[in-house]
XYZ file of C-alpha atoms in Angstrom:
387
model
C -0.358 30.715 0.951
C 0.884 27.750 2.985
C 4.589 27.021 2.888
C 5.783 23.875 1.178
C 7.817 21.336 3.125
C 9.505 18.039 2.418
C 7.675 14.734 2.895
C 8.600 11.098 2.320
C 6.113 8.467 1.145
C 7.123 4.927 2.109
C 6.186 2.042 -0.172
C 6.905 -1.593 -1.068
C 9.928 -2.654 -3.128
C 9.141 -2.356 -6.845
C 6.449 0.299 -6.476
C 8.743 3.361 -6.337
C 8.085 4.379 -9.942
C 4.291 4.123 -9.806
C 4.245 5.941 -6.452
C 6.331 8.767 -7.961
C 3.896 8.931 -10.865
C 0.900 9.037 -8.512
C 2.442 11.856 -6.482
C 3.294 13.848 -9.636
C -0.248 13.450 -11.009
C -1.689 14.576 -7.688
C 0.435 17.732 -7.844
C 3.535 17.045 -5.697
C 6.677 19.136 -6.278
C 10.310 17.934 -6.479
C 9.401 14.250 -6.632
C 12.440 11.988 -6.162
C 12.538 8.174 -6.091
C 14.516 6.303 -3.427
C 14.473 2.633 -2.404
C 11.061 1.749 -0.943
C 10.323 5.472 -0.692
C 9.694 8.614 -2.723
C 10.434 12.099 -1.386
C 8.431 15.160 -2.481
C 7.309 18.614 -1.431
C 3.884 20.080 -0.795
C 1.919 22.154 1.715
C -0.400 21.061 4.546
C -3.333 20.662 2.139
C -1.211 18.410 -0.067
C -0.250 16.350 2.995
C -3.965 15.734 3.575
C -4.472 15.029 -0.141
C -1.585 12.497 -0.332
C -2.909 10.543 2.646
C -6.414 10.437 1.182
C -5.538 9.895 -2.449
C -2.315 7.898 -2.908
C -2.836 4.172 -3.510
C 0.709 2.787 -3.272
C 2.035 4.552 -0.121
C 2.213 2.793 3.253
C 2.968 5.986 5.163
C 3.564 9.686 4.587
C 6.306 11.055 6.856
C 7.142 14.706 7.501
C 10.881 15.035 8.353
C 11.477 17.812 10.928
C 15.156 17.399 11.807
C 18.264 15.672 10.428
C 21.551 15.452 12.316
C 24.703 13.367 12.605
C 24.958 10.732 15.371
C 28.055 8.870 16.518
C 26.683 7.494 19.781
C 23.679 7.407 22.117
C 24.599 10.691 23.747
C 24.469 12.476 20.349
C 21.037 11.049 19.721
C 19.651 12.017 23.130
C 21.184 15.541 23.053
C 19.974 16.392 19.554
C 16.413 15.221 20.260
C 16.368 16.989 23.655
C 17.362 20.291 21.983
C 14.383 20.265 19.647
C 11.364 22.457 20.455
C 8.745 19.742 20.979
C 6.162 22.250 22.263
C 5.564 23.174 18.576
C 4.162 19.711 17.977
C 2.388 18.617 21.167
C 1.327 19.635 24.687
C 3.119 18.375 27.778
C -0.155 16.677 28.793
C -0.388 14.865 25.446
C 0.561 11.326 24.401
C 3.238 10.100 22.036
C 4.617 6.949 20.352
C 8.039 6.490 18.805
C 9.102 3.937 16.181
C 12.590 3.514 14.728
C 14.340 1.867 11.786
C 18.100 1.499 12.029
C 20.890 0.693 9.588
C 23.970 1.325 11.698
C 26.849 -0.432 13.488
C 26.295 1.772 16.586
C 22.494 1.603 16.780
C 21.585 -2.022 16.279
C 18.240 -2.311 18.128
C 15.327 -0.277 16.772
C 13.284 -0.573 19.990
C 16.153 0.638 22.149
C 16.730 3.563 19.739
C 13.033 4.496 19.960
C 13.250 4.332 23.757
C 16.204 6.786 23.858
C 14.290 9.254 21.653
C 11.192 8.916 23.839
C 13.299 9.565 26.985
C 14.796 12.756 25.487
C 11.331 14.148 24.580
C 9.784 13.258 27.947
C 12.748 14.684 29.873
C 12.574 17.942 27.891
C 8.891 18.466 28.744
C 9.411 17.521 32.405
C 12.380 19.883 32.763
C 10.499 22.778 31.148
C 6.958 22.316 32.434
C 7.106 19.907 35.351
C 4.678 17.708 33.415
C 5.522 14.788 31.113
C 3.662 13.320 28.120
C 2.470 9.742 28.407
C 3.087 6.911 25.969
C 0.116 5.621 23.960
C 1.092 3.075 21.317
C -2.399 2.812 19.833
C -3.803 6.357 19.531
C -1.040 8.863 20.356
C -1.400 12.614 19.808
C 2.002 12.528 18.106
C 3.568 9.601 16.302
C 7.318 10.032 15.761
C 9.476 8.113 13.301
C 13.260 7.823 13.793
C 15.423 6.708 10.859
C 19.148 6.131 11.366
C 21.187 5.315 8.295
C 24.840 4.868 9.271
C 25.662 8.200 10.972
C 22.675 10.266 9.783
C 19.535 10.445 11.881
C 16.213 11.846 10.589
C 13.353 12.570 12.970
C 9.961 12.682 11.226
C 6.358 13.113 12.217
C 4.197 10.261 11.000
C 1.299 12.035 9.273
C -0.656 8.824 8.568
C -0.810 6.899 11.828
C -1.765 3.316 11.089
C -0.368 1.971 7.813
C -2.241 3.383 4.806
C -3.032 -0.167 3.591
C -5.701 -0.168 6.305
C -8.295 1.522 4.113
C -11.220 0.917 6.451
C -13.433 -1.257 4.229
C -12.115 -4.665 5.206
C -13.804 -6.336 8.164
C -13.459 -9.891 6.973
C -10.245 -11.521 5.758
C -8.982 -14.954 4.870
C -5.955 -16.786 6.272
C -3.486 -14.930 4.025
C -5.160 -11.791 2.738
C -3.289 -9.604 0.271
C -2.272 -6.177 1.574
C -4.361 -3.381 -0.016
C -1.291 -1.370 -1.075
C 0.201 -4.466 -2.715
C -3.114 -5.166 -4.498
C -3.376 -1.576 -5.813
C 0.240 -1.626 -6.968
C -0.218 -4.919 -8.863
C -3.232 -3.535 -10.688
C -1.439 -0.322 -11.583
C 1.667 -2.214 -12.746
C -0.610 -4.375 -14.925
C -1.671 -1.201 -16.745
C -5.401 -1.668 -16.105
C -7.251 1.589 -16.713
C -10.886 0.609 -16.224
C -11.581 0.365 -19.972
C -12.247 -3.424 -20.092
C -13.982 -6.149 -18.086
C -11.956 -7.373 -15.081
C -11.802 -10.767 -13.362
C -10.064 -11.956 -10.216
C -10.475 -15.752 -10.527
C -9.250 -16.569 -6.988
C -10.583 -13.512 -5.188
C -10.277 -14.513 -1.500
C -11.591 -11.610 0.587
C -12.048 -9.350 -2.457
C -9.132 -6.942 -1.993
C -7.887 -6.926 -5.596
C -11.433 -6.327 -6.857
C -12.062 -3.473 -4.389
C -8.791 -1.744 -5.285
C -9.434 -2.253 -9.029
C -12.923 -0.722 -8.750
C -11.532 2.312 -6.906
C -8.868 2.739 -9.610
C -11.476 2.421 -12.386
C -13.765 5.007 -10.771
C -10.895 7.200 -9.492
C -12.252 6.920 -5.924
C -9.701 8.054 -3.296
C -8.525 4.864 -1.548
C -8.529 6.170 2.041
C -11.886 7.916 2.239
C -13.206 5.311 4.672
C -10.352 5.439 7.183
C -11.432 6.334 10.682
C -8.459 8.578 11.402
C -5.145 9.950 10.177
C -2.415 10.926 12.671
C -2.463 14.583 11.568
C -6.014 14.932 12.909
C -4.523 15.051 16.431
C -1.901 17.702 15.601
C -1.928 21.286 16.983
C -2.461 22.702 13.480
C -5.272 20.293 12.387
C -7.501 22.178 9.940
C -10.793 20.352 9.523
C -12.177 22.862 6.998
C -9.140 22.482 4.760
C -9.348 18.678 5.069
C -13.021 18.675 4.049
C -12.266 20.936 1.113
C -9.500 18.570 -0.094
C -11.822 15.570 0.349
C -14.546 17.310 -1.681
C -12.147 18.240 -4.493
C -10.937 14.603 -4.755
C -14.528 13.319 -4.826
C -15.353 15.636 -7.720
C -12.787 13.787 -9.827
C -14.461 10.368 -9.615
C -15.608 8.873 -12.924
C -18.159 6.346 -14.256
C -17.296 2.737 -14.983
C -19.125 0.880 -17.777
C -17.657 -2.640 -17.652
C -18.086 -5.799 -15.612
C -15.978 -6.787 -12.620
C -16.247 -10.368 -11.418
C -14.589 -12.373 -8.664
C -14.573 -16.185 -8.398
C -13.691 -18.302 -5.398
C -14.332 -21.970 -4.788
C -14.576 -21.447 -1.010
C -18.082 -20.442 0.164
C -16.635 -18.682 3.223
C -14.322 -16.596 0.974
C -17.302 -15.632 -1.214
C -19.224 -14.478 1.889
C -16.219 -12.463 3.178
C -15.573 -10.884 -0.217
C -19.244 -9.867 -0.473
C -19.067 -8.264 3.000
C -15.943 -6.286 2.184
C -17.215 -5.141 -1.230
C -20.433 -3.973 0.426
C -18.504 -2.119 3.170
C -16.487 -0.347 0.477
C -19.780 0.633 -1.212
C -18.553 -0.980 -4.430
C -21.246 -3.649 -4.810
C -22.756 -1.746 -7.773
C -19.605 -2.534 -9.757
C -18.526 -6.008 -8.535
C -20.142 -9.447 -8.631
C -18.711 -12.337 -6.586
C -19.446 -15.896 -7.728
C -18.899 -19.243 -6.032
C -16.925 -20.894 -8.843
C -13.814 -23.004 -9.329
C -11.715 -21.047 -11.872
C -10.419 -24.298 -13.394
C -14.010 -25.175 -14.460
C -14.751 -21.793 -16.032
C -14.355 -20.155 -19.387
C -14.964 -16.593 -20.353
C -18.156 -15.269 -21.843
C -17.974 -12.843 -24.791
C -15.024 -11.881 -26.926
C -14.174 -8.360 -25.782
C -10.752 -7.715 -24.287
C -10.489 -9.039 -20.721
C -8.078 -8.143 -17.926
C -7.265 -10.680 -15.172
C -5.248 -9.988 -12.001
C -4.995 -12.504 -9.180
C -2.987 -13.770 -6.230
C -3.003 -17.608 -6.395
C -2.267 -19.530 -3.206
C 1.396 -20.443 -2.871
C 3.988 -21.494 -0.341
C 4.282 -24.607 1.811
C 0.547 -25.245 2.091
C 0.520 -26.103 -1.587
C 3.703 -28.109 -1.798
C 2.151 -31.372 -2.967
C -0.200 -30.049 -5.652
C 2.018 -27.168 -6.754
C 2.835 -28.628 -10.197
C -0.695 -29.601 -11.149
C -2.163 -26.415 -9.652
C -0.004 -24.097 -11.756
C -0.396 -26.342 -14.805
C -4.176 -25.934 -14.357
C -3.764 -22.153 -14.352
C -1.989 -22.321 -17.739
C -4.471 -24.827 -19.208
C -7.518 -22.824 -18.090
C -6.145 -19.592 -19.529
C -5.138 -21.301 -22.766
C -8.404 -23.133 -23.341
C -11.003 -20.782 -21.870
C -9.650 -17.247 -21.964
C -8.733 -15.967 -25.439
C -8.175 -12.197 -25.879
C -7.083 -11.857 -22.263
C -4.200 -10.200 -20.482
C -3.659 -12.318 -17.352
C -1.388 -11.237 -14.497
C -0.655 -12.987 -11.232
C 1.845 -12.684 -8.384
C 3.686 -15.633 -6.820
C 6.576 -16.107 -4.456
C 6.923 -19.701 -5.648
C 9.386 -18.987 -8.451
C 9.601 -22.694 -9.325
C 5.826 -22.812 -9.856
C 5.953 -20.412 -12.832
C 7.747 -23.110 -14.851
C 4.671 -25.401 -14.567
C 2.195 -22.901 -16.049
C 3.229 -24.150 -19.519
C 3.026 -20.691 -21.097
C 5.788 -18.203 -21.656
C 5.315 -15.038 -19.611
C 5.657 -11.855 -21.647
C 6.696 -9.902 -18.557
C 8.169 -10.662 -15.160
C 8.388 -7.925 -12.531
C 10.320 -8.470 -9.289
C 8.421 -7.474 -6.145
C 8.379 -8.289 -2.457
C 5.241 -9.727 -0.837
C 5.873 -9.182 2.886
C 9.388 -10.655 3.162
C 9.011 -13.050 0.234
C 10.706 -12.302 -3.068
C 7.962 -12.565 -5.678
C 7.267 -12.136 -9.376
C 4.315 -10.432 -11.029
C 3.968 -12.310 -14.312
C 1.929 -11.480 -17.407
C 0.498 -13.909 -19.962
C -1.111 -12.636 -23.166
C -3.776 -14.966 -24.541
C -4.518 -13.991 -28.124
C -7.999 -14.079 -29.618
C -8.885 -16.429 -32.475
C -7.620 -19.719 -31.146
C -8.842 -21.654 -28.126
C -5.428 -23.241 -27.873
C -4.157 -19.691 -27.631
C -1.205 -18.164 -29.399
C 0.197 -17.037 -26.128
C 3.515 -15.595 -27.289
C 3.852 -11.869 -26.829
C 6.363 -9.449 -28.200
C 6.183 -6.571 -25.726
């Protein structure tokens, strides 16, 4: 039986609760929410499982040492004392990244450099050979986190950010991050039991993530590599077993998923990405202007989208968001519609009262995920909601 150890899953602001829920459902132990992170425990197999199966994590870190630091010398000495031969060979390659919240350590790159020096010096002193730096594909990726006087050294189990699922080859000017897209869909409560529309689908990210949620497909199956695949204790058989067990839990989907975009190039890109993700059986992309559409049928419908916002839209902002409200009101009865915007002023021009507003961050922009409930039975839409 493998020993359990502590791990930390990093996420975006506002997703801590759904990430904790995902980890618990996957079988993590001692799950604890932080700010932009959730800590938990599991064994090596669970580390593989979390990287493959968690939708709202950006990285899974494995802390290996925590110590107090008052100055640079403390940092160097503590890192130098660690037994790095457990984690890599002297002929291997490494990369170090750092995040700092400290009055002493104010530059993350300089902090990373000091840690790298300590590791390299240790190997050179003990073996006469030193590891090289490889920022793209290192054998070991190390994360340093300094919060005031506490320093935590972690191994980055993921490598590249987990939002890089591997299905996206084509993107638009401002594509939505896959982790953000998955989180929005999960916050919206969509469970794959209704039809789904993204009326401004861009490169198709929201649709791809929604289809994987509906079918319970692990989000990172298509990634080329995880960092742990280069570790000394990489167990390919265990990894394949975990992958197989996750694939056995996929489920059928019996509803329609549709994406609209008025840009022909976006439609082409979305189709490419959906095909790469092997989700084209579930999703149809149409070249349509959402403002000229209305829904077919009367069954419950779920809409999630990321309308364009920011300076590019300054002039038409009022009419654009008014059109969103009018289109929903006139053409989309019996619909739960959700969208994210960082243009907080724009929400006022929708002309409907949101039944929910959730504060999130989209990159560095403070944003809101808003929900509008369009009731059935009236084209004008009784859009008030009591939840």
